């Protein structure tokens, strides 16, 4: 009698168990790259893509953070591959099947706490923390490069995800209008689920809202793929975040230094959370203060800097335009003179006398 061959499903389970026992995941990485390539080539509407994409999102994206890894760089590489596959799934493509899949994937990431946390996991490292890793020496160079790539993949994912949520909100509003026969109130694309909370209120693992980590990469001092992706991610966030409380409340680093204490509330205070600026300073020390995201945004628009790096100037201008359209308080904070120090002037006893001299 011939020995029966194991089923495909049993074989897949065995291979996954073997990878996790070894702490190395060549097959999983290859599958993620295959999913990315298939989606990028326009195969997303094929029925066979559904189980592949479900595996990439449910089995890999949401669970890979708990796996054992032989090398530290491998965890970052796994996240980057999963984020790229997710971004491909969220890219608009023609056809109703692709549109339905895009809507479902965006809704899953926005509404599932595990998926939202996993998708944003590299942002646990803000630019100051990653810079500290970089400065520890050459022995961490490979890990830092892999972490930079994972952060870059996450920042590149955010605009695709947020635009898909904008489409979902517009579709829902149109459906509600058709049902009621009158114009429906506009929906906030980001909503109030786990993704919104992580970006605007508090990180899933505690600490400041992850929008602040996104902004910090505008000032990352080393040339890396993540640097030019921070401002497009923030521009997309401006369009999707609710008008109240203002997005500026989650981004105190983009206010003039003298006014930053006044912006440490809003999203957090709505839910009785501790002051984000204070907790960030206590947890990260003075190093975070030396990376000035606001100065990086404003500096990119200076004539000399714009001539030297026109792409950065265009990104800064697009971010400012998005803020002016949807988040006027944030735009005002960016447009205030960089050295205004209004809070310090008001607190100074002699300020009134000096003004009258």
mmCIF file of C-alpha atoms in Angstrom:
data_model
loop_
_atom_site.group_PDB
_atom_site.id
_atom_site.type_symbol
_atom_site.label_atom_id
_atom_site.label_comp_id
_atom_site.label_asym_id
_atom_site.label_seq_id
_atom_site.Cartn_x
_atom_site.Cartn_y
_atom_site.Cartn_z
ATOM 1 C CA UNK A 1 0.000 0.000 0.000
ATOM 2 C CA UNK A 2 1.215 3.469 -0.801
ATOM 3 C CA UNK A 3 1.538 5.983 2.000
ATOM 4 C CA UNK A 4 -1.187 8.628 1.710
ATOM 5 C CA UNK A 5 0.086 12.110 1.005
ATOM 6 C CA UNK A 6 -0.793 14.815 3.525
ATOM 7 C CA UNK A 7 -3.413 17.309 2.491
ATOM 8 C CA UNK A 8 -2.361 20.728 1.272
ATOM 9 C CA UNK A 9 -3.812 22.356 4.405
ATOM 10 C CA UNK A 10 -1.930 19.959 6.708
ATOM 11 C CA UNK A 11 1.265 20.544 4.744
ATOM 12 C CA UNK A 12 0.856 24.318 5.084
ATOM 13 C CA UNK A 13 0.370 24.002 8.857
ATOM 14 C CA UNK A 14 3.474 21.842 9.117
ATOM 15 C CA UNK A 15 5.560 24.353 7.148
ATOM 16 C CA UNK A 16 4.359 27.246 9.312
ATOM 17 C CA UNK A 17 5.187 25.331 12.470
ATOM 18 C CA UNK A 18 8.633 24.488 11.110
ATOM 19 C CA UNK A 19 9.309 28.139 10.314
ATOM 20 C CA UNK A 20 8.256 29.306 13.759
ATOM 21 C CA UNK A 21 10.356 26.639 15.446
ATOM 22 C CA UNK A 22 13.406 27.823 13.500
ATOM 23 C CA UNK A 23 12.610 31.524 13.921
ATOM 24 C CA UNK A 24 13.100 32.040 10.177
ATOM 25 C CA UNK A 25 10.293 32.641 7.671
ATOM 26 C CA UNK A 26 11.455 32.369 4.049
ATOM 27 C CA UNK A 27 8.185 30.797 2.858
ATOM 28 C CA UNK A 28 6.002 33.381 4.587
ATOM 29 C CA UNK A 29 8.073 36.246 3.196
ATOM 30 C CA UNK A 30 7.893 34.725 -0.271
ATOM 31 C CA UNK A 31 4.102 34.431 0.029
ATOM 32 C CA UNK A 32 3.748 38.070 1.087
ATOM 33 C CA UNK A 33 5.885 39.186 -1.851
ATOM 34 C CA UNK A 34 3.784 37.020 -4.167
ATOM 35 C CA UNK A 35 0.554 38.588 -2.846
ATOM 36 C CA UNK A 36 2.039 42.059 -3.353
ATOM 37 C CA UNK A 37 3.135 41.205 -6.895
ATOM 38 C CA UNK A 38 -0.218 39.663 -7.847
ATOM 39 C CA UNK A 39 -2.188 42.602 -6.502
ATOM 40 C CA UNK A 40 0.138 45.093 -8.195
ATOM 41 C CA UNK A 41 -0.303 43.302 -11.507
ATOM 42 C CA UNK A 42 -4.094 43.615 -11.315
ATOM 43 C CA UNK A 43 -4.997 40.107 -10.186
ATOM 44 C CA UNK A 44 -6.943 41.310 -7.160
ATOM 45 C CA UNK A 45 -10.324 40.494 -8.658
ATOM 46 C CA UNK A 46 -9.477 36.801 -9.076
ATOM 47 C CA UNK A 47 -11.353 34.579 -6.565
ATOM 48 C CA UNK A 48 -8.097 32.781 -5.717
ATOM 49 C CA UNK A 49 -6.767 36.032 -4.224
ATOM 50 C CA UNK A 50 -9.280 35.955 -1.370
ATOM 51 C CA UNK A 51 -7.664 33.151 0.691
ATOM 52 C CA UNK A 52 -4.172 34.488 -0.056
ATOM 53 C CA UNK A 53 -5.103 37.965 1.128
ATOM 54 C CA UNK A 54 -6.932 36.633 4.167
ATOM 55 C CA UNK A 55 -3.838 34.661 5.137
ATOM 56 C CA UNK A 56 -1.601 37.715 4.657
ATOM 57 C CA UNK A 57 -3.824 39.897 6.829
ATOM 58 C CA UNK A 58 -5.243 37.559 9.477
ATOM 59 C CA UNK A 59 -2.483 35.005 9.876
ATOM 60 C CA UNK A 60 0.595 37.151 9.196
ATOM 61 C CA UNK A 61 -0.066 40.866 9.712
ATOM 62 C CA UNK A 62 -2.018 40.549 12.950
ATOM 63 C CA UNK A 63 0.086 37.744 14.467
ATOM 64 C CA UNK A 64 3.691 38.153 13.319
ATOM 65 C CA UNK A 65 4.564 40.429 16.226
ATOM 66 C CA UNK A 66 4.227 37.495 18.634
ATOM 67 C CA UNK A 67 6.382 35.109 16.608
ATOM 68 C CA UNK A 68 9.885 34.024 17.541
ATOM 69 C CA UNK A 69 12.667 35.482 15.373
ATOM 70 C CA UNK A 70 16.237 34.327 15.095
ATOM 71 C CA UNK A 71 17.455 37.808 14.174
ATOM 72 C CA UNK A 72 16.062 41.185 15.208
ATOM 73 C CA UNK A 73 16.074 42.409 11.632
ATOM 74 C CA UNK A 74 13.693 39.630 10.570
ATOM 75 C CA UNK A 75 10.750 41.050 12.534
ATOM 76 C CA UNK A 76 11.100 44.391 10.767
ATOM 77 C CA UNK A 77 11.472 42.676 7.395
ATOM 78 C CA UNK A 78 8.295 40.692 8.018
ATOM 79 C CA UNK A 79 6.332 43.822 8.887
ATOM 80 C CA UNK A 80 7.607 45.700 5.828
ATOM 81 C CA UNK A 81 6.541 42.844 3.545
ATOM 82 C CA UNK A 82 3.085 42.618 5.163
ATOM 83 C CA UNK A 83 2.581 46.394 4.990
ATOM 84 C CA UNK A 84 3.502 46.463 1.297
ATOM 85 C CA UNK A 85 1.003 43.690 0.536
ATOM 86 C CA UNK A 86 -1.649 45.574 2.508
ATOM 87 C CA UNK A 87 -0.911 48.803 0.639
ATOM 88 C CA UNK A 88 -1.292 46.964 -2.671
ATOM 89 C CA UNK A 89 -4.669 45.635 -1.527
ATOM 90 C CA UNK A 90 -5.757 49.217 -0.762
ATOM 91 C CA UNK A 91 -4.656 50.701 -4.098
ATOM 92 C CA UNK A 92 -7.654 51.710 -6.262
ATOM 93 C CA UNK A 93 -8.127 49.434 -9.270
ATOM 94 C CA UNK A 94 -10.968 49.191 -11.827
ATOM 95 C CA UNK A 95 -13.859 46.833 -11.375
ATOM 96 C CA UNK A 96 -16.484 46.227 -8.681
ATOM 97 C CA UNK A 97 -14.687 43.185 -7.240
ATOM 98 C CA UNK A 98 -11.527 45.219 -6.624
ATOM 99 C CA UNK A 99 -13.553 48.073 -5.127
ATOM 100 C CA UNK A 100 -15.352 45.688 -2.770
ATOM 101 C CA UNK A 101 -12.102 44.064 -1.690
ATOM 102 C CA UNK A 102 -10.470 47.449 -1.077
ATOM 103 C CA UNK A 103 -13.425 48.577 1.041
ATOM 104 C CA UNK A 104 -13.431 45.364 3.062
ATOM 105 C CA UNK A 105 -9.686 45.476 3.741
ATOM 106 C CA UNK A 106 -9.819 49.140 4.820
ATOM 107 C CA UNK A 107 -12.778 48.463 7.100
ATOM 108 C CA UNK A 108 -11.015 45.482 8.667
ATOM 109 C CA UNK A 109 -7.832 47.430 9.493
ATOM 110 C CA UNK A 110 -9.762 50.449 10.797
ATOM 111 C CA UNK A 111 -12.219 48.476 12.907
ATOM 112 C CA UNK A 112 -10.198 45.558 14.270
ATOM 113 C CA UNK A 113 -8.008 46.417 17.261
ATOM 114 C CA UNK A 114 -5.435 43.724 16.508
ATOM 115 C CA UNK A 115 -5.148 44.673 12.846
ATOM 116 C CA UNK A 116 -4.846 48.399 13.588
ATOM 117 C CA UNK A 117 -2.193 47.815 16.228
ATOM 118 C CA UNK A 118 -0.193 45.461 14.007
ATOM 119 C CA UNK A 119 -0.367 47.733 10.965
ATOM 120 C CA UNK A 120 1.038 50.662 12.972
ATOM 121 C CA UNK A 121 3.506 48.684 15.117
ATOM 122 C CA UNK A 122 6.763 50.238 13.767
ATOM 123 C CA UNK A 123 5.521 53.668 14.881
ATOM 124 C CA UNK A 124 6.275 52.557 18.441
ATOM 125 C CA UNK A 125 9.678 53.924 17.408
ATOM 126 C CA UNK A 126 9.445 57.637 16.778
ATOM 127 C CA UNK A 127 12.286 59.441 15.016
ATOM 128 C CA UNK A 128 14.108 60.188 18.285
ATOM 129 C CA UNK A 129 14.058 56.531 19.350
ATOM 130 C CA UNK A 130 15.254 55.336 15.953
ATOM 131 C CA UNK A 131 17.969 57.966 15.939
ATOM 132 C CA UNK A 132 19.169 56.700 19.328
ATOM 133 C CA UNK A 133 19.400 53.176 17.878
ATOM 134 C CA UNK A 134 21.332 54.566 14.919
ATOM 135 C CA UNK A 135 23.829 56.281 17.204
ATOM 136 C CA UNK A 136 24.555 53.163 19.261
ATOM 137 C CA UNK A 137 27.083 52.110 16.656
ATOM 138 C CA UNK A 138 27.715 49.885 13.671
ATOM 139 C CA UNK A 139 26.650 46.761 15.551
ATOM 140 C CA UNK A 140 22.999 47.850 15.153
ATOM 141 C CA UNK A 141 23.316 49.075 11.565
ATOM 142 C CA UNK A 142 21.449 46.133 10.011
ATOM 143 C CA UNK A 143 18.618 46.366 12.534
ATOM 144 C CA UNK A 144 18.323 50.134 12.078
ATOM 145 C CA UNK A 145 18.157 49.778 8.292
ATOM 146 C CA UNK A 146 15.435 47.126 8.597
ATOM 147 C CA UNK A 147 13.507 49.277 11.093
ATOM 148 C CA UNK A 148 13.753 52.289 8.763
ATOM 149 C CA UNK A 149 12.322 50.170 5.947
ATOM 150 C CA UNK A 150 9.458 48.983 8.163
ATOM 151 C CA UNK A 151 8.658 52.554 9.221
ATOM 152 C CA UNK A 152 8.788 53.622 5.562
ATOM 153 C CA UNK A 153 6.368 50.846 4.578
ATOM 154 C CA UNK A 154 4.005 51.926 7.370
ATOM 155 C CA UNK A 155 4.140 55.597 6.381
ATOM 156 C CA UNK A 156 3.543 54.662 2.735
ATOM 157 C CA UNK A 157 0.576 52.536 3.806
ATOM 158 C CA UNK A 158 -1.222 55.337 5.656
ATOM 159 C CA UNK A 159 -2.292 57.472 2.650
ATOM 160 C CA UNK A 160 -3.627 54.394 0.825
ATOM 161 C CA UNK A 161 -5.535 53.285 3.916
ATOM 162 C CA UNK A 162 -6.946 56.715 4.708
ATOM 163 C CA UNK A 163 -8.045 57.352 1.112
ATOM 164 C CA UNK A 164 -9.816 53.999 1.085
ATOM 165 C CA UNK A 165 -11.620 55.025 4.262
ATOM 166 C CA UNK A 166 -12.595 58.314 2.585
ATOM 167 C CA UNK A 167 -14.134 56.291 -0.246
ATOM 168 C CA UNK A 168 -15.948 54.064 2.256
ATOM 169 C CA UNK A 169 -17.377 57.128 4.030
ATOM 170 C CA UNK A 170 -18.516 58.696 0.749
ATOM 171 C CA UNK A 171 -20.149 55.435 -0.347
ATOM 172 C CA UNK A 172 -21.949 55.096 2.994
ATOM 173 C CA UNK A 173 -23.171 58.701 2.844
ATOM 174 C CA UNK A 174 -24.458 58.219 -0.707
ATOM 175 C CA UNK A 175 -26.261 55.020 0.291
ATOM 176 C CA UNK A 176 -27.860 56.768 3.265
ATOM 177 C CA UNK A 177 -28.974 59.651 1.044
ATOM 178 C CA UNK A 178 -30.544 57.252 -1.454
ATOM 179 C CA UNK A 179 -32.375 55.453 1.322
ATOM 180 C CA UNK A 180 -33.689 58.565 3.071
ATOM 181 C CA UNK A 181 -34.231 60.676 -0.030
ATOM 182 C CA UNK A 182 -32.335 63.611 1.462
ATOM 183 C CA UNK A 183 -28.694 64.582 1.803
ATOM 184 C CA UNK A 184 -27.048 62.755 4.667
ATOM 185 C CA UNK A 185 -24.680 64.394 7.120
ATOM 186 C CA UNK A 186 -21.067 63.869 6.034
ATOM 187 C CA UNK A 187 -19.293 61.014 7.779
ATOM 188 C CA UNK A 188 -15.828 61.283 9.277
ATOM 189 C CA UNK A 189 -13.702 58.848 7.240
ATOM 190 C CA UNK A 190 -11.506 57.833 10.156
ATOM 191 C CA UNK A 191 -14.494 57.238 12.431
ATOM 192 C CA UNK A 192 -13.954 56.425 16.088
ATOM 193 C CA UNK A 193 -12.625 52.871 15.993
ATOM 194 C CA UNK A 194 -9.270 51.362 16.988
ATOM 195 C CA UNK A 195 -7.337 52.945 14.107
ATOM 196 C CA UNK A 196 -8.639 56.430 14.937
ATOM 197 C CA UNK A 197 -7.835 55.943 18.611
ATOM 198 C CA UNK A 198 -4.296 54.752 17.860
ATOM 199 C CA UNK A 199 -3.530 57.658 15.524
ATOM 200 C CA UNK A 200 -5.305 60.455 17.378
ATOM 201 C CA UNK A 201 -5.710 59.535 21.048
ATOM 202 C CA UNK A 202 -3.316 56.958 22.447
ATOM 203 C CA UNK A 203 -1.025 54.281 21.034
ATOM 204 C CA UNK A 204 -2.382 50.724 21.457
ATOM 205 C CA UNK A 205 0.495 49.949 23.832
ATOM 206 C CA UNK A 206 0.107 53.247 25.722
ATOM 207 C CA UNK A 207 1.805 56.588 25.227
ATOM 208 C CA UNK A 208 1.234 59.486 22.826
ATOM 209 C CA UNK A 209 -0.988 59.275 19.767
ATOM 210 C CA UNK A 210 0.863 57.763 16.817
ATOM 211 C CA UNK A 211 0.206 60.828 14.657
ATOM 212 C CA UNK A 212 2.987 62.422 16.705
ATOM 213 C CA UNK A 213 5.385 59.636 15.697
ATOM 214 C CA UNK A 214 4.420 60.157 12.048
ATOM 215 C CA UNK A 215 5.209 63.874 12.348
ATOM 216 C CA UNK A 216 8.546 63.182 14.037
ATOM 217 C CA UNK A 217 9.914 61.550 10.881
ATOM 218 C CA UNK A 218 9.788 64.891 9.095
ATOM 219 C CA UNK A 219 12.833 65.750 11.217
ATOM 220 C CA UNK A 220 14.651 62.384 11.130
ATOM 221 C CA UNK A 221 18.293 63.418 10.685
ATOM 222 C CA UNK A 222 19.501 60.489 8.568
ATOM 223 C CA UNK A 223 18.785 59.946 4.896
ATOM 224 C CA UNK A 224 16.301 57.092 4.798
ATOM 225 C CA UNK A 225 13.253 56.021 2.825
ATOM 226 C CA UNK A 226 10.965 57.027 5.707
ATOM 227 C CA UNK A 227 11.858 60.755 5.603
ATOM 228 C CA UNK A 228 9.933 61.861 2.469
ATOM 229 C CA UNK A 229 6.880 59.793 3.432
ATOM 230 C CA UNK A 230 5.988 61.565 6.694
ATOM 231 C CA UNK A 231 4.359 64.675 5.212
ATOM 232 C CA UNK A 232 2.156 62.839 2.663
ATOM 233 C CA UNK A 233 0.935 60.643 5.537
ATOM 234 C CA UNK A 234 0.128 63.728 7.605
ATOM 235 C CA UNK A 235 -1.661 65.365 4.654
ATOM 236 C CA UNK A 236 -3.862 62.284 4.282
ATOM 237 C CA UNK A 237 -4.533 62.330 8.020
ATOM 238 C CA UNK A 238 -5.656 65.974 7.812
ATOM 239 C CA UNK A 239 -8.332 65.006 5.300
ATOM 240 C CA UNK A 240 -9.652 62.087 7.367
ATOM 241 C CA UNK A 241 -9.442 63.291 10.960
ATOM 242 C CA UNK A 242 -12.515 64.853 12.563
ATOM 243 C CA UNK A 243 -12.712 68.628 12.821
ATOM 244 C CA UNK A 244 -13.344 68.430 16.565
ATOM 245 C CA UNK A 245 -11.246 67.962 18.573
ATOM 246 C CA UNK A 246 -8.694 69.485 16.170
ATOM 247 C CA UNK A 247 -5.827 67.363 14.848
ATOM 248 C CA UNK A 248 -3.407 69.947 16.247
ATOM 249 C CA UNK A 249 -4.185 68.514 19.700
ATOM 250 C CA UNK A 250 -2.482 65.272 18.706
ATOM 251 C CA UNK A 251 0.473 67.083 17.084
ATOM 252 C CA UNK A 252 1.937 69.469 19.665
ATOM 253 C CA UNK A 253 5.360 69.192 18.003
ATOM 254 C CA UNK A 254 4.009 71.184 15.037
ATOM 255 C CA UNK A 255 3.044 74.199 17.154
ATOM 256 C CA UNK A 256 5.452 77.041 17.947
ATOM 257 C CA UNK A 257 7.497 76.089 20.991
ATOM 258 C CA UNK A 258 5.939 78.723 23.219
ATOM 259 C CA UNK A 259 2.431 77.463 22.461
ATOM 260 C CA UNK A 260 2.979 73.706 22.721
ATOM 261 C CA UNK A 261 1.755 73.404 26.273
ATOM 262 C CA UNK A 262 -1.646 74.746 25.218
ATOM 263 C CA UNK A 263 -2.038 71.960 22.629
ATOM 264 C CA UNK A 264 -1.418 69.033 24.950
ATOM 265 C CA UNK A 265 -5.124 68.351 25.296
ATOM 266 C CA UNK A 266 -8.078 67.734 23.030
ATOM 267 C CA UNK A 267 -8.378 64.144 21.812
ATOM 268 C CA UNK A 268 -6.802 62.908 25.040
ATOM 269 C CA UNK A 269 -8.830 65.064 27.413
ATOM 270 C CA UNK A 270 -12.038 64.017 25.658
ATOM 271 C CA UNK A 271 -11.388 60.493 26.905
ATOM 272 C CA UNK A 272 -9.764 61.533 30.206
ATOM 273 C CA UNK A 273 -6.279 60.442 29.129
ATOM 274 C CA UNK A 274 -3.054 61.946 30.540
ATOM 275 C CA UNK A 275 -1.343 64.822 28.797
ATOM 276 C CA UNK A 276 0.464 63.426 25.783
ATOM 277 C CA UNK A 277 3.251 65.998 25.666
ATOM 278 C CA UNK A 278 4.194 65.386 29.287
ATOM 279 C CA UNK A 279 4.200 61.615 28.955
ATOM 280 C CA UNK A 280 6.305 61.808 25.801
ATOM 281 C CA UNK A 281 8.900 64.010 27.486
ATOM 282 C CA UNK A 282 9.050 61.802 30.558
ATOM 283 C CA UNK A 283 9.407 58.620 28.540
ATOM 284 C CA UNK A 284 11.877 59.752 25.908
ATOM 285 C CA UNK A 285 13.965 62.390 27.578
ATOM 286 C CA UNK A 286 15.468 65.502 26.081
ATOM 287 C CA UNK A 287 16.514 63.749 22.865
ATOM 288 C CA UNK A 288 13.027 64.127 21.398
ATOM 289 C CA UNK A 289 13.164 67.910 21.874
ATOM 290 C CA UNK A 290 16.166 68.247 19.557
ATOM 291 C CA UNK A 291 14.238 66.851 16.590
ATOM 292 C CA UNK A 292 11.987 69.764 15.629
ATOM 293 C CA UNK A 293 9.346 68.525 13.195
ATOM 294 C CA UNK A 294 7.811 71.974 12.819
ATOM 295 C CA UNK A 295 11.160 73.503 11.887
ATOM 296 C CA UNK A 296 11.642 70.763 9.294
ATOM 297 C CA UNK A 297 8.255 71.484 7.685
ATOM 298 C CA UNK A 298 8.727 75.262 7.703
ATOM 299 C CA UNK A 299 12.354 74.968 6.594
ATOM 300 C CA UNK A 300 11.416 72.871 3.564
ATOM 301 C CA UNK A 301 9.408 75.853 2.258
ATOM 302 C CA UNK A 302 12.299 78.336 2.506
ATOM 303 C CA UNK A 303 13.425 79.469 -0.972
ATOM 304 C CA UNK A 304 16.921 78.021 -0.718
ATOM 305 C CA UNK A 305 15.700 74.690 0.648
ATOM 306 C CA UNK A 306 12.957 74.509 -2.002
ATOM 307 C CA UNK A 307 15.520 74.949 -4.772
ATOM 308 C CA UNK A 308 17.755 72.279 -3.246
ATOM 309 C CA UNK A 309 14.941 69.769 -2.629
ATOM 310 C CA UNK A 310 11.825 70.645 -4.627
ATOM 311 C CA UNK A 311 10.134 67.317 -3.774
ATOM 312 C CA UNK A 312 10.319 68.074 -0.050
ATOM 313 C CA UNK A 313 8.988 71.596 -0.669
ATOM 314 C CA UNK A 314 6.041 70.223 -2.655
ATOM 315 C CA UNK A 315 5.262 67.722 0.109
ATOM 316 C CA UNK A 316 5.391 70.468 2.754
ATOM 317 C CA UNK A 317 3.145 72.717 0.652
ATOM 318 C CA UNK A 318 0.654 69.883 0.070
ATOM 319 C CA UNK A 319 0.560 69.171 3.798
ATOM 320 C CA UNK A 320 -0.021 72.837 4.584
ATOM 321 C CA UNK A 321 -2.786 73.032 1.972
ATOM 322 C CA UNK A 322 -4.485 69.927 3.402
ATOM 323 C CA UNK A 323 -4.267 71.401 6.893
ATOM 324 C CA UNK A 324 -5.697 74.735 5.720
ATOM 325 C CA UNK A 325 -8.650 72.960 4.103
ATOM 326 C CA UNK A 326 -9.555 70.513 6.883
ATOM 327 C CA UNK A 327 -7.619 71.418 10.025
ATOM 328 C CA UNK A 328 -7.359 75.224 10.234
ATOM 329 C CA UNK A 329 -5.979 75.218 13.771
ATOM 330 C CA UNK A 330 -3.044 73.093 12.625
ATOM 331 C CA UNK A 331 -2.462 75.331 9.595
ATOM 332 C CA UNK A 332 -2.483 78.391 11.826
ATOM 333 C CA UNK A 333 0.082 76.779 14.137
ATOM 334 C CA UNK A 334 2.347 76.073 11.173
ATOM 335 C CA UNK A 335 1.971 79.577 9.726
ATOM 336 C CA UNK A 336 2.700 81.422 12.951
ATOM 337 C CA UNK A 337 6.196 82.960 13.054
ATOM 338 C CA UNK A 338 8.641 80.271 14.119
ATOM 339 C CA UNK A 339 9.991 82.347 17.032
ATOM 340 C CA UNK A 340 6.781 83.972 18.192
ATOM 341 C CA UNK A 341 6.784 82.445 21.687
ATOM 342 C CA UNK A 342 3.350 83.908 22.482
ATOM 343 C CA UNK A 343 2.931 82.020 25.722
ATOM 344 C CA UNK A 344 6.303 83.241 27.031
ATOM 345 C CA UNK A 345 5.481 86.858 26.088
ATOM 346 C CA UNK A 346 2.196 86.753 27.939
ATOM 347 C CA UNK A 347 3.849 85.267 31.006
ATOM 348 C CA UNK A 348 6.612 87.879 31.147
ATOM 349 C CA UNK A 349 5.875 90.609 33.798
ATOM 350 C CA UNK A 350 7.632 93.278 31.778
ATOM 351 C CA UNK A 351 6.121 92.428 28.437
ATOM 352 C CA UNK A 352 3.389 95.076 28.631
ATOM 353 C CA UNK A 353 5.827 97.807 29.578
ATOM 354 C CA UNK A 354 8.258 96.825 26.851
ATOM 355 C CA UNK A 355 5.471 96.914 24.287
ATOM 356 C CA UNK A 356 4.630 100.480 25.210
ATOM 357 C CA UNK A 357 8.182 101.745 24.990
#
